[in-house]
PDB file with SEQRES, HELIX, SHEET and CRYST1 records, atoms N, CA, C and O in Angstrom:
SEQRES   1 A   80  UNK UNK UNK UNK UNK UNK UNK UNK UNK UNK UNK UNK UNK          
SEQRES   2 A   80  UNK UNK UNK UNK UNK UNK UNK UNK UNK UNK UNK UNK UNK          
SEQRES   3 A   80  UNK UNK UNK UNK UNK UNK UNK UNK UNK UNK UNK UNK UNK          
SEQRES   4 A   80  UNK UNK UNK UNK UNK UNK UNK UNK UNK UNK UNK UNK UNK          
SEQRES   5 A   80  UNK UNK UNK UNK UNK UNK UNK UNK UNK UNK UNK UNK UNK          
SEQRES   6 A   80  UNK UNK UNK UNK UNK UNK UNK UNK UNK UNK UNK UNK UNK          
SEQRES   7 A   80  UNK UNK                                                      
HELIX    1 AA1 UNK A   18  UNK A   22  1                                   5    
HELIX    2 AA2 UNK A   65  UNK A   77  1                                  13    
SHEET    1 AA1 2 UNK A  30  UNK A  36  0                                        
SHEET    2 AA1 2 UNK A  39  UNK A  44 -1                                        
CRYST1    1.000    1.000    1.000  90.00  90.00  90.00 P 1           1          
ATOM      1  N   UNK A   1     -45.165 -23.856   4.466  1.00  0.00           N  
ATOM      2  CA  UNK A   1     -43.900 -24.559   4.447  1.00  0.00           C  
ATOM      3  C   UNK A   1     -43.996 -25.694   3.433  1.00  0.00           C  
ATOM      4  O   UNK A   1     -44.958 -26.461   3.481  1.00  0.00           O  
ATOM      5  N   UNK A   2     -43.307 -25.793   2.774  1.00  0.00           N  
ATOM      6  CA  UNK A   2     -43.110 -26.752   1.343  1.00  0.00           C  
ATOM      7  C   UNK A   2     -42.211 -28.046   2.141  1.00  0.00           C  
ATOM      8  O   UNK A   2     -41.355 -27.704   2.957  1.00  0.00           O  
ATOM      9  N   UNK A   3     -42.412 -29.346   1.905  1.00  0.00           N  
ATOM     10  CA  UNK A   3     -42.223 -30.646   2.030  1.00  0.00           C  
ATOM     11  C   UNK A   3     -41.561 -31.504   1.246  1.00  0.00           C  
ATOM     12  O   UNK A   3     -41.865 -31.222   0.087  1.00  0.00           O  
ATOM     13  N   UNK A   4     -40.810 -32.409   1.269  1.00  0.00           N  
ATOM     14  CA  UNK A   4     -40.389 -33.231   0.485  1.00  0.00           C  
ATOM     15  C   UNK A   4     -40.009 -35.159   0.616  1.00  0.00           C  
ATOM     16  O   UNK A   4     -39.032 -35.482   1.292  1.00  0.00           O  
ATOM     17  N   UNK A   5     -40.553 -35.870   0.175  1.00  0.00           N  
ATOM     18  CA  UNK A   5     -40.096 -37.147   0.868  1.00  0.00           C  
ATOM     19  C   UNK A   5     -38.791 -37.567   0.145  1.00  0.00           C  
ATOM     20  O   UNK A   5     -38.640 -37.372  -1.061  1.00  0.00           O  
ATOM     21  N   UNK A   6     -37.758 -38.210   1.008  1.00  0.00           N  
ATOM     22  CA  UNK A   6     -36.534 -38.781   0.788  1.00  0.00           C  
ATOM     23  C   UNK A   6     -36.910 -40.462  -0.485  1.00  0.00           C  
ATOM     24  O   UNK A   6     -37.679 -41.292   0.000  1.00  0.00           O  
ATOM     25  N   UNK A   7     -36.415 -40.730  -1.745  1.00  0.00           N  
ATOM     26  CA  UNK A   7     -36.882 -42.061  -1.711  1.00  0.00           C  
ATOM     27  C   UNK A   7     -35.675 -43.073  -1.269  1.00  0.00           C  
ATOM     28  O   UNK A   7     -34.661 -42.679  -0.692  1.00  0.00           O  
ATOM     29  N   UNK A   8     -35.961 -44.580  -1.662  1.00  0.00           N  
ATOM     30  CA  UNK A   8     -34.889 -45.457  -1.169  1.00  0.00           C  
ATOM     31  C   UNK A   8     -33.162 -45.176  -1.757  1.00  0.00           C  
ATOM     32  O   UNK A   8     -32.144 -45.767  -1.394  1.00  0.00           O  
ATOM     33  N   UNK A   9     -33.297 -44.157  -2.687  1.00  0.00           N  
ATOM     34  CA  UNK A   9     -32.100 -43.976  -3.087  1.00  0.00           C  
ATOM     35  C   UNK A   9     -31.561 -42.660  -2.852  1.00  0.00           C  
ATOM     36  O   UNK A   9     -30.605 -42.191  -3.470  1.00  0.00           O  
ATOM     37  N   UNK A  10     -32.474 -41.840  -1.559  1.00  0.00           N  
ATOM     38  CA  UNK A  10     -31.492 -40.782  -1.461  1.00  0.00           C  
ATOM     39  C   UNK A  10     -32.204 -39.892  -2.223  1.00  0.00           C  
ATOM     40  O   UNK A  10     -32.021 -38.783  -1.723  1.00  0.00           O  
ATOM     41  N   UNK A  11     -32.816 -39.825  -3.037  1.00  0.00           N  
ATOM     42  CA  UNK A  11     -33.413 -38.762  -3.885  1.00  0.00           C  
ATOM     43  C   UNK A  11     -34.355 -37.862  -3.323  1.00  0.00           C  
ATOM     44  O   UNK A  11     -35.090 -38.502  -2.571  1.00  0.00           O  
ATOM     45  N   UNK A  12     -34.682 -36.561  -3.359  1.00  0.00           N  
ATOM     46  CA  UNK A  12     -35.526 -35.812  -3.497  1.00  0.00           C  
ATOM     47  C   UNK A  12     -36.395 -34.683  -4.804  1.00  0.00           C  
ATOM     48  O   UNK A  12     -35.744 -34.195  -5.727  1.00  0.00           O  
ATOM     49  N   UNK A  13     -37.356 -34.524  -4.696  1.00  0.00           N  
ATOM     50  CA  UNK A  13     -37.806 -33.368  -5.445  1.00  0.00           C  
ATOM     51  C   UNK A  13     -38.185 -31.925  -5.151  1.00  0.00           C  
ATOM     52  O   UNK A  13     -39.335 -31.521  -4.977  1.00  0.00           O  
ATOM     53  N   UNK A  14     -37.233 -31.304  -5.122  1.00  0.00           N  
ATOM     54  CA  UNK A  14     -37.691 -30.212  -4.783  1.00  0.00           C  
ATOM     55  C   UNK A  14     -38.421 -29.378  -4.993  1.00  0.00           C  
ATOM     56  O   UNK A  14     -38.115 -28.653  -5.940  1.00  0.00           O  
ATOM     57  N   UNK A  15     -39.959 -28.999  -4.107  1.00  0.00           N  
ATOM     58  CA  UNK A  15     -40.935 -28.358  -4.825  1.00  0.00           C  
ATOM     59  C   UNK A  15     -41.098 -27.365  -5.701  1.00  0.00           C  
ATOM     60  O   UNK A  15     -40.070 -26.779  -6.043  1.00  0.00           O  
ATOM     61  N   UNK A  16     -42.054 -27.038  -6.130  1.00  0.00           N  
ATOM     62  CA  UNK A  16     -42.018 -26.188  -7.221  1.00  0.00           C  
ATOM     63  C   UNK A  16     -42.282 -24.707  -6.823  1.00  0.00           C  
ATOM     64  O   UNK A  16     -42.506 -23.893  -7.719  1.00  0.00           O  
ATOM     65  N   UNK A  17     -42.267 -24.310  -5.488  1.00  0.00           N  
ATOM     66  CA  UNK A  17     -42.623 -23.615  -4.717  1.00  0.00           C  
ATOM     67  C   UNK A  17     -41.158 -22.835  -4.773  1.00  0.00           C  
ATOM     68  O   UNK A  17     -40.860 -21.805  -5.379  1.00  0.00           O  
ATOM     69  N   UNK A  18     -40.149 -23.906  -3.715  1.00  0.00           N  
ATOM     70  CA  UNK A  18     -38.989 -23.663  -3.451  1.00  0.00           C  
ATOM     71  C   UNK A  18     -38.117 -23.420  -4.950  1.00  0.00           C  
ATOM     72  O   UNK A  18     -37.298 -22.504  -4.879  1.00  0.00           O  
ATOM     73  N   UNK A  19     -38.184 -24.004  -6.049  1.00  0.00           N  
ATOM     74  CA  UNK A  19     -37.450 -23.848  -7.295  1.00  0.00           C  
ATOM     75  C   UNK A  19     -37.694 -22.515  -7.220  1.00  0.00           C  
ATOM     76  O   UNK A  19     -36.898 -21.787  -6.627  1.00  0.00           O  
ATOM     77  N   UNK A  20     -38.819 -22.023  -7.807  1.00  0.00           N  
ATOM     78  CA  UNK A  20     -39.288 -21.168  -7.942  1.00  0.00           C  
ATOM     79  C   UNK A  20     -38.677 -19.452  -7.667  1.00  0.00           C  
ATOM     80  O   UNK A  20     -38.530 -18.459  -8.380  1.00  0.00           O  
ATOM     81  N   UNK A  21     -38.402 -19.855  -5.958  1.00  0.00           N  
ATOM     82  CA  UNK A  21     -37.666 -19.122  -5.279  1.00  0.00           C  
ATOM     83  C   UNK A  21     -36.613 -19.005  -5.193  1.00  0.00           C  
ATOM     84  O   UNK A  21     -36.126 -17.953  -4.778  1.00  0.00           O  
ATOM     85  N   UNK A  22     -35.894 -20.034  -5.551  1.00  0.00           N  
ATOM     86  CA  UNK A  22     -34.346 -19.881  -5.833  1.00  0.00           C  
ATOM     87  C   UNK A  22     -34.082 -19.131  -7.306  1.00  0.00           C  
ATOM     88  O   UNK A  22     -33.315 -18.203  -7.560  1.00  0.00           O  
ATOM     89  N   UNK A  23     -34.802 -19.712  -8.003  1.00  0.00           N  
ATOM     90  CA  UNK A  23     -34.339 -19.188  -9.280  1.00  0.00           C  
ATOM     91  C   UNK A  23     -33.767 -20.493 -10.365  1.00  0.00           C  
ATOM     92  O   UNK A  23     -33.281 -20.226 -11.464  1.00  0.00           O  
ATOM     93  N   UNK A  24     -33.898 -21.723  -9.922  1.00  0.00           N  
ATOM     94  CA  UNK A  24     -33.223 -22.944 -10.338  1.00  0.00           C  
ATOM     95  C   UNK A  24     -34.484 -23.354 -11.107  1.00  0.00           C  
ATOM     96  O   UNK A  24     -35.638 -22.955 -10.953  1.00  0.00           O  
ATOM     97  N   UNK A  25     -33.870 -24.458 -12.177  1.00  0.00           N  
ATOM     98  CA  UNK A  25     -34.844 -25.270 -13.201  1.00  0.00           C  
ATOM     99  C   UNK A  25     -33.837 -26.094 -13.673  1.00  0.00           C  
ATOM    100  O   UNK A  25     -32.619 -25.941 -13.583  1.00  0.00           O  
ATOM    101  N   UNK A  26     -34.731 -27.342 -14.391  1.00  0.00           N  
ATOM    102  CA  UNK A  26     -33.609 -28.327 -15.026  1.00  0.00           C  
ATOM    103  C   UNK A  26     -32.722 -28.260 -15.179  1.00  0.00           C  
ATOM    104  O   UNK A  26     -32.429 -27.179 -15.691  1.00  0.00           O  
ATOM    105  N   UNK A  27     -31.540 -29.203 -14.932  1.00  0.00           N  
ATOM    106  CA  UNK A  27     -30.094 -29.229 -14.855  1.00  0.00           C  
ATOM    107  C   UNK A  27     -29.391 -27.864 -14.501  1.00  0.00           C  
ATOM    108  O   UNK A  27     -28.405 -27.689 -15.217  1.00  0.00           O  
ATOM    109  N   UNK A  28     -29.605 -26.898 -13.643  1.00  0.00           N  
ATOM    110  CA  UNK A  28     -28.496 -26.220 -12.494  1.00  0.00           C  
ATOM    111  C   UNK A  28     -28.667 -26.894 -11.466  1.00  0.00           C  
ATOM    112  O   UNK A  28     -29.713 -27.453 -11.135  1.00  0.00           O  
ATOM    113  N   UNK A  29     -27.313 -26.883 -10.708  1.00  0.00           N  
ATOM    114  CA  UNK A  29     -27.103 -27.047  -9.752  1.00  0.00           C  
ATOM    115  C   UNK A  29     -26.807 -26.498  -8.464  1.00  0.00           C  
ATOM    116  O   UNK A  29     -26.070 -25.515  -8.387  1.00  0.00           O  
ATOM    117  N   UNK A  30     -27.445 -27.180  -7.151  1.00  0.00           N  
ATOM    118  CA  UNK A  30     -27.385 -26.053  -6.133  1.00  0.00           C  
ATOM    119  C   UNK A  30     -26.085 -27.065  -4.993  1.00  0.00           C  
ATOM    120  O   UNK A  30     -25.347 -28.034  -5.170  1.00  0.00           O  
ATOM    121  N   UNK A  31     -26.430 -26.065  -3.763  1.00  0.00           N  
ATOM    122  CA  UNK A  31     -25.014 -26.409  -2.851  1.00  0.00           C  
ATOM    123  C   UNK A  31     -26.312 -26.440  -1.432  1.00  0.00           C  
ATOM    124  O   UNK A  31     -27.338 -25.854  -1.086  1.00  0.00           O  
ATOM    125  N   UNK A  32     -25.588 -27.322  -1.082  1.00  0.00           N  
ATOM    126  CA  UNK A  32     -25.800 -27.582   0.708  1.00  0.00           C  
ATOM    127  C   UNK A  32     -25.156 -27.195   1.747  1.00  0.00           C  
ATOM    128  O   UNK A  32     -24.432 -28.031   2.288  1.00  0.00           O  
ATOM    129  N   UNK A  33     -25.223 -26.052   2.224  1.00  0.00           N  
ATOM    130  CA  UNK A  33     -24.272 -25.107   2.931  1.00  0.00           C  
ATOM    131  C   UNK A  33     -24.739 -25.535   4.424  1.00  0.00           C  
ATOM    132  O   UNK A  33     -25.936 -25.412   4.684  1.00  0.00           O  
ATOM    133  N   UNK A  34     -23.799 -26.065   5.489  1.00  0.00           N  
ATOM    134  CA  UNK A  34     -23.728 -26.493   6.364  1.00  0.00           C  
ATOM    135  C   UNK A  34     -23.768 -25.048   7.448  1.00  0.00           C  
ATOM    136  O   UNK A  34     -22.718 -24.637   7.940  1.00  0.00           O  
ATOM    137  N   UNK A  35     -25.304 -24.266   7.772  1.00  0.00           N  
ATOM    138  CA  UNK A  35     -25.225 -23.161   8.822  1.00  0.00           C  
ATOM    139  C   UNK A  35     -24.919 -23.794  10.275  1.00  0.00           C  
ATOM    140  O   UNK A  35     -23.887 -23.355  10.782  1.00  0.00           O  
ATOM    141  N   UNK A  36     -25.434 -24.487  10.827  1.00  0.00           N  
ATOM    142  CA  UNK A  36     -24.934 -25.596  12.141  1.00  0.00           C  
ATOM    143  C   UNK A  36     -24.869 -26.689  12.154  1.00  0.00           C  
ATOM    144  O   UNK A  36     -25.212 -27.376  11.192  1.00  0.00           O  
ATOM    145  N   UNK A  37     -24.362 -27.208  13.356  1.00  0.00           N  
ATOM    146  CA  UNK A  37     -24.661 -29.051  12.922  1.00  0.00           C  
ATOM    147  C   UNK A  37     -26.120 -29.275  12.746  1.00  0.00           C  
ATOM    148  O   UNK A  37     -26.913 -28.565  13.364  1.00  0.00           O  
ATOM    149  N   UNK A  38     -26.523 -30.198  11.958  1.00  0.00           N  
ATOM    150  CA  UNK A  38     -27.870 -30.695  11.753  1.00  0.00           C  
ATOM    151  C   UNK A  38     -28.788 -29.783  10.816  1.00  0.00           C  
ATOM    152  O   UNK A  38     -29.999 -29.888  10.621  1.00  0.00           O  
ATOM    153  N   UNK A  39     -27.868 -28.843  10.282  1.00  0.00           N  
ATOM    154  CA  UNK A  39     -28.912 -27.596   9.587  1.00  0.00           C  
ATOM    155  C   UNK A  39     -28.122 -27.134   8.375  1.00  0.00           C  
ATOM    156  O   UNK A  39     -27.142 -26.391   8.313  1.00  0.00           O  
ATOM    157  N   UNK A  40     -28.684 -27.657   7.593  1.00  0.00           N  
ATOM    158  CA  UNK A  40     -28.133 -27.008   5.850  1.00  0.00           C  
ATOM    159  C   UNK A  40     -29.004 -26.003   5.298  1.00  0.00           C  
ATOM    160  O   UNK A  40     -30.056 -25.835   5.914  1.00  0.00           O  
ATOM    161  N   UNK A  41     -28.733 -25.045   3.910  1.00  0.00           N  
ATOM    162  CA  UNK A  41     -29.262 -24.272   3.679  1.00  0.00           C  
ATOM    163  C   UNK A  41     -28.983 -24.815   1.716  1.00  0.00           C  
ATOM    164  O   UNK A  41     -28.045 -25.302   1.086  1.00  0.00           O  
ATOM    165  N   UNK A  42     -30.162 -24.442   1.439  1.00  0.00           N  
ATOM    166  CA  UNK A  42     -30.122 -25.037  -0.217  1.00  0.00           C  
ATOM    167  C   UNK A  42     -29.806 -23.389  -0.917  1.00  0.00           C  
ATOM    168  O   UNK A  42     -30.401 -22.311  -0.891  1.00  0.00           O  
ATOM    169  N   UNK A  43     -28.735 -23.824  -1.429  1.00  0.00           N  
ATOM    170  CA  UNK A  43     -28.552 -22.086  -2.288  1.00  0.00           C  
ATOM    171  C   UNK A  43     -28.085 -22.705  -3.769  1.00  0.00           C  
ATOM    172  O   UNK A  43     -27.675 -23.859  -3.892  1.00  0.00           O  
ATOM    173  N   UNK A  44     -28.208 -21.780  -4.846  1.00  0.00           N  
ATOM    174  CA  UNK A  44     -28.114 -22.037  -6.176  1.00  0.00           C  
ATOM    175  C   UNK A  44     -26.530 -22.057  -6.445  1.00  0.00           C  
ATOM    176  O   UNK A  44     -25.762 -21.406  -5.737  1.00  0.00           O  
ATOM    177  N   UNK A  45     -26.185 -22.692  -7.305  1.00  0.00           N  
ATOM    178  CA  UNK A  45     -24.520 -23.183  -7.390  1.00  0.00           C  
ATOM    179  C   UNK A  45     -24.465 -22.370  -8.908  1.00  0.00           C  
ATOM    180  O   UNK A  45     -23.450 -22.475  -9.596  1.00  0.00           O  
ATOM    181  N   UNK A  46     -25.174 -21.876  -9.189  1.00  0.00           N  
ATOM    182  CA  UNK A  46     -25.559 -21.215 -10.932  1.00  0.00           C  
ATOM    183  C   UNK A  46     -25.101 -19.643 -10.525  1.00  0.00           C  
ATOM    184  O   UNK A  46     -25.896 -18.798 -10.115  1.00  0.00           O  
ATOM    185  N   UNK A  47     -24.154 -19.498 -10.655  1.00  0.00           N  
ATOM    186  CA  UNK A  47     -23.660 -17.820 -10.844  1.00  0.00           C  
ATOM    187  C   UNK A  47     -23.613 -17.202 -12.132  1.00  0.00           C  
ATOM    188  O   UNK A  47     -22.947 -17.927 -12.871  1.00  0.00           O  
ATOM    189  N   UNK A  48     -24.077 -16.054 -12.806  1.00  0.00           N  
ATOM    190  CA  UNK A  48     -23.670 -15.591 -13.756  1.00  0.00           C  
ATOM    191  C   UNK A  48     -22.397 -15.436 -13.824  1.00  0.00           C  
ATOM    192  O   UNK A  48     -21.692 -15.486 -12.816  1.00  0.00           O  
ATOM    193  N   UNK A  49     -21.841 -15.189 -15.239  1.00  0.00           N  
ATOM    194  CA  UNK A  49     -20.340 -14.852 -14.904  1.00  0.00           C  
ATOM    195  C   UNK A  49     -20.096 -13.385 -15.005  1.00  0.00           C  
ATOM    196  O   UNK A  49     -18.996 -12.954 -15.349  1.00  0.00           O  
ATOM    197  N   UNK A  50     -21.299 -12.457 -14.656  1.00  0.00           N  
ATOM    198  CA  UNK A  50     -21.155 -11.466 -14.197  1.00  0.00           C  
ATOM    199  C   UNK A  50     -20.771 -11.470 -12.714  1.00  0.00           C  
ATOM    200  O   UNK A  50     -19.862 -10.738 -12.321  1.00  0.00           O  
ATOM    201  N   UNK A  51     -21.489 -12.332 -11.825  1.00  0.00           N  
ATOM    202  CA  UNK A  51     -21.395 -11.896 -10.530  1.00  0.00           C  
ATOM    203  C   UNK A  51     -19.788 -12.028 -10.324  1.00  0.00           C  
ATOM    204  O   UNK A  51     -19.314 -11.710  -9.234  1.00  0.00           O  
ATOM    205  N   UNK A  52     -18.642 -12.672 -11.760  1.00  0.00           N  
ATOM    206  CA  UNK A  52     -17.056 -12.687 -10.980  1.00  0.00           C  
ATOM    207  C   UNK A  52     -16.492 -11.153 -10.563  1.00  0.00           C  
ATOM    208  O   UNK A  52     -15.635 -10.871  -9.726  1.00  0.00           O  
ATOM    209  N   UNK A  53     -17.622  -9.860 -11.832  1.00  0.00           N  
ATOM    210  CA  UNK A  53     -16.877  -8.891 -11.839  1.00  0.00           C  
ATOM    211  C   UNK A  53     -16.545  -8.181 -10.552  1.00  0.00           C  
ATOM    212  O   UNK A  53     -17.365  -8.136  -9.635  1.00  0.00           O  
ATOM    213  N   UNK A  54     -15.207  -7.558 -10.460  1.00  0.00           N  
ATOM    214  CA  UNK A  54     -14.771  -6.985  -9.505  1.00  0.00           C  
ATOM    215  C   UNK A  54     -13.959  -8.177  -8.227  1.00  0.00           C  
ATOM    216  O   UNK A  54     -13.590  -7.776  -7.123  1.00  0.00           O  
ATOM    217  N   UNK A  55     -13.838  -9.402  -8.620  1.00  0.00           N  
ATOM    218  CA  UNK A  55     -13.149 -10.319  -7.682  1.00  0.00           C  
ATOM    219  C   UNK A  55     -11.959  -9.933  -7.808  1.00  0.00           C  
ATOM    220  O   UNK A  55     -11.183  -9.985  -6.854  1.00  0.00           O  
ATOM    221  N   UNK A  56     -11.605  -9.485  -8.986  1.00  0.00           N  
ATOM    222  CA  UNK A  56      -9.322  -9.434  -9.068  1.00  0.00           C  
ATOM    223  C   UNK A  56      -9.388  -7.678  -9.555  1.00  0.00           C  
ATOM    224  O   UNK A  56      -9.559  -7.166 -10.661  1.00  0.00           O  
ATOM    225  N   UNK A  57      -9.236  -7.256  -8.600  1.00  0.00           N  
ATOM    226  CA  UNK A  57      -8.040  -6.214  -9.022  1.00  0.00           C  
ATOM    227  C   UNK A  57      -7.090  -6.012 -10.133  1.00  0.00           C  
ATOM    228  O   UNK A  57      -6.070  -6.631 -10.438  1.00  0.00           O  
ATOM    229  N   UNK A  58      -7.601  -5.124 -10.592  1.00  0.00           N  
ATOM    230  CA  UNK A  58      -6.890  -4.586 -11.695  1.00  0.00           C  
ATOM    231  C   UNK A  58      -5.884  -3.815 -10.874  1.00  0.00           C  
ATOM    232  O   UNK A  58      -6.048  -2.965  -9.999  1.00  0.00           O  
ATOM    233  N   UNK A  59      -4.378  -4.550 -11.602  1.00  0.00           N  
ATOM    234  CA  UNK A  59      -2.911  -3.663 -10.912  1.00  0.00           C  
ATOM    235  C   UNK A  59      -2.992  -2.230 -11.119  1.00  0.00           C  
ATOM    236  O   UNK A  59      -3.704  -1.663 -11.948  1.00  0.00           O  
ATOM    237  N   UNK A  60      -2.070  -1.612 -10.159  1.00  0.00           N  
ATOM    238  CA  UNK A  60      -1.605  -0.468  -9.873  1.00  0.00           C  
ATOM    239  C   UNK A  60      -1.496   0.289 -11.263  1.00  0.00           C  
ATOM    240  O   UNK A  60      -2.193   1.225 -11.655  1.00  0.00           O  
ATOM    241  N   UNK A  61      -0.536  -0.293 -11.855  1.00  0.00           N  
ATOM    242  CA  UNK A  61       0.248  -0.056 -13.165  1.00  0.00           C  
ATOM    243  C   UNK A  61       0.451  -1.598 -14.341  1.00  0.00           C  
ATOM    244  O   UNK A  61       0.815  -2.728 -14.018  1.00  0.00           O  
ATOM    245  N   UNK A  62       0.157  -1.210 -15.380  1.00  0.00           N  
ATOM    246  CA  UNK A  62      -0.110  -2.054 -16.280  1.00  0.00           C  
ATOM    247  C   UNK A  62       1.406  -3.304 -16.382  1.00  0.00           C  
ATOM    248  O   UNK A  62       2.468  -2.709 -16.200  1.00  0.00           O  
ATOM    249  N   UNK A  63       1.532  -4.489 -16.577  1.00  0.00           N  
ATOM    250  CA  UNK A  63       2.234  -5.547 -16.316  1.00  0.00           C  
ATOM    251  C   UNK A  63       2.389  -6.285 -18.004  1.00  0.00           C  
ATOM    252  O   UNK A  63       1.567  -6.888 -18.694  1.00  0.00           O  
ATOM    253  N   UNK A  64       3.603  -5.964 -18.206  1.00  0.00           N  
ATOM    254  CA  UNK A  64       3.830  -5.795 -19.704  1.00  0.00           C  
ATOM    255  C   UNK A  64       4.019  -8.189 -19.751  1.00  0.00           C  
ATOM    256  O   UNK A  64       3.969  -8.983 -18.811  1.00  0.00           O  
ATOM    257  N   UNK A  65       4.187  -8.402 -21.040  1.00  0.00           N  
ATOM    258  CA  UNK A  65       4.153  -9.693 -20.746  1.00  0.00           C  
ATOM    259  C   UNK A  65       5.975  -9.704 -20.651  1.00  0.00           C  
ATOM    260  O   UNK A  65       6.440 -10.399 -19.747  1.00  0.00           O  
ATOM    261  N   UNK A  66       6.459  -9.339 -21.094  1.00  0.00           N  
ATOM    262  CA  UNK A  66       8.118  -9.629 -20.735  1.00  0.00           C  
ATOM    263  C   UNK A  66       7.957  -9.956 -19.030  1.00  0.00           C  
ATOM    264  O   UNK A  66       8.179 -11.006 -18.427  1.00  0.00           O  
ATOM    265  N   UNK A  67       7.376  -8.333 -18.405  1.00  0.00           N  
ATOM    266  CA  UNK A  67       7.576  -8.439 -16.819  1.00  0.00           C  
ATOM    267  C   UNK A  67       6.982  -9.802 -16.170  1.00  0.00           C  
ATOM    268  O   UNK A  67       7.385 -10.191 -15.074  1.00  0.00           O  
ATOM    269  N   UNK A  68       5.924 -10.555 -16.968  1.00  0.00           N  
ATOM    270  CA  UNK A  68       5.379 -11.580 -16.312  1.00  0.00           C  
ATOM    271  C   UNK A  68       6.159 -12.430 -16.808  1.00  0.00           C  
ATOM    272  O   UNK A  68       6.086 -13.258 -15.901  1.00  0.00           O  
ATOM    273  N   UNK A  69       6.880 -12.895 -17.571  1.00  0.00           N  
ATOM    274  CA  UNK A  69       7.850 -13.889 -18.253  1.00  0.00           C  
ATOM    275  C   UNK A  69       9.013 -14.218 -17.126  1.00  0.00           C  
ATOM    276  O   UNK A  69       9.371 -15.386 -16.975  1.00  0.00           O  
ATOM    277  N   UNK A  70       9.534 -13.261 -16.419  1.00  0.00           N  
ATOM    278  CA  UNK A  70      10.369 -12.661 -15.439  1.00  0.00           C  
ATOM    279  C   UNK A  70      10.216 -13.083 -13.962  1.00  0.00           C  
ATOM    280  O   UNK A  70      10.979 -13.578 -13.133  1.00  0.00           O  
ATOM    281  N   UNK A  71       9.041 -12.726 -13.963  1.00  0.00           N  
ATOM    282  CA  UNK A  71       8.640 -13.205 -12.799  1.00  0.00           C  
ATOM    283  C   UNK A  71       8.016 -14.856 -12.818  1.00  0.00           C  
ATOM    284  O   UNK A  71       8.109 -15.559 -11.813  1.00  0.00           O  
ATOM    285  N   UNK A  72       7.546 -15.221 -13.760  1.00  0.00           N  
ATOM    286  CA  UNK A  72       7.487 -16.839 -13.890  1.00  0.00           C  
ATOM    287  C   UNK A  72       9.188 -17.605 -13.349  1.00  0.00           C  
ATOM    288  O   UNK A  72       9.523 -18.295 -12.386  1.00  0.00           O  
ATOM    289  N   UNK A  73       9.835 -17.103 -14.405  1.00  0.00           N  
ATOM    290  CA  UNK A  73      11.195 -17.246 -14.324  1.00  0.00           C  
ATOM    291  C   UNK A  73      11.524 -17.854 -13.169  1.00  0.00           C  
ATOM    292  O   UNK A  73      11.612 -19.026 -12.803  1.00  0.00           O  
ATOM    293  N   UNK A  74      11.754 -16.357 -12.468  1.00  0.00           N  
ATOM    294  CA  UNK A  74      12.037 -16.062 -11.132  1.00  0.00           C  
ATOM    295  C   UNK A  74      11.622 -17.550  -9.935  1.00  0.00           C  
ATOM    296  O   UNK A  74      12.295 -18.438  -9.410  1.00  0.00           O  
ATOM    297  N   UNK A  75      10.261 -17.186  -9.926  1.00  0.00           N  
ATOM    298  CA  UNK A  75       9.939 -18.407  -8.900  1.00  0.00           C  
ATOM    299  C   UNK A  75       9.893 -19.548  -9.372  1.00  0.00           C  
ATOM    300  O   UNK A  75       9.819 -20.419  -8.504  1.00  0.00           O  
ATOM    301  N   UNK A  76       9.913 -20.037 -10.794  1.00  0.00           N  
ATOM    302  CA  UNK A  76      10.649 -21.571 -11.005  1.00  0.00           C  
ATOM    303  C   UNK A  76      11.963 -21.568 -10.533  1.00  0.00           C  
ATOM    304  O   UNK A  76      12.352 -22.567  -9.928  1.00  0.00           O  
ATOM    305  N   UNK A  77      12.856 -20.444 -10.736  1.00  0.00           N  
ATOM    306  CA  UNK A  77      14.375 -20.806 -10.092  1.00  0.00           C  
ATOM    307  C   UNK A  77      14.141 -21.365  -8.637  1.00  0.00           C  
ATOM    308  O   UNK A  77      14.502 -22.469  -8.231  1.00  0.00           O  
ATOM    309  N   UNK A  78      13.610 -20.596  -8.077  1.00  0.00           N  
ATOM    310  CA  UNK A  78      13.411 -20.767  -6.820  1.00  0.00           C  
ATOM    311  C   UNK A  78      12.846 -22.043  -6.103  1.00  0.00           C  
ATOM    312  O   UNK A  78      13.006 -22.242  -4.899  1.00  0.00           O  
ATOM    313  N   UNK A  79      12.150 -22.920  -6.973  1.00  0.00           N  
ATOM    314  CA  UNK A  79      11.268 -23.930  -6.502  1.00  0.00           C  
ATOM    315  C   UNK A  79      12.295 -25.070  -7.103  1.00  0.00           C  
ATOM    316  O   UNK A  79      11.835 -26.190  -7.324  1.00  0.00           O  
ATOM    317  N   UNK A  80      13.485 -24.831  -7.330  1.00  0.00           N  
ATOM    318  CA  UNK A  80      14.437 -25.904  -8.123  1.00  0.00           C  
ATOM    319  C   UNK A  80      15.206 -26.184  -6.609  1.00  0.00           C  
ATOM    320  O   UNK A  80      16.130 -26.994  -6.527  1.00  0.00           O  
TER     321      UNK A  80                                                      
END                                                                             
């Protein structure tokens, strides 16, 4: 089990053990994910911007820019 001391300002270093294992090095940044009260989990905040592929759906049928012009339109009328 890898260790770390807190200093007077809050700081830590995270071992070289744990880097290691994440996959992190100088300047990325990671996240503190809250699993219960009193219990965080250190995960890497560094995504490729591969991992976005496949988040949005590609439409049914292709969406010409007139049709999106239209529909902008549309819901500004609406929000007047």
């Amino acid at each position: 089990m890898s260790t770390a001391t807190m200093t007077t300002k809050g700081q830590i270093t995270i071992p070289a053990a744990v880097r290691a294992a994440l996959g992190v090095e100088a300047g990325d940044r990671v996240e503190f994910v809250q699993v219960e009260p009193g219990r965080f989990e250190l995960v890497p905040a560094t995504n490729p911007v591969t991992a976005l592929k496949g988040l949005v759906r590609k439409p049914a049928s292709p969406v010409t820019v007139e049709d999106m012009n239209k529909a902008i339109a549309a819901q500004g009328a609406k929000a007047r």
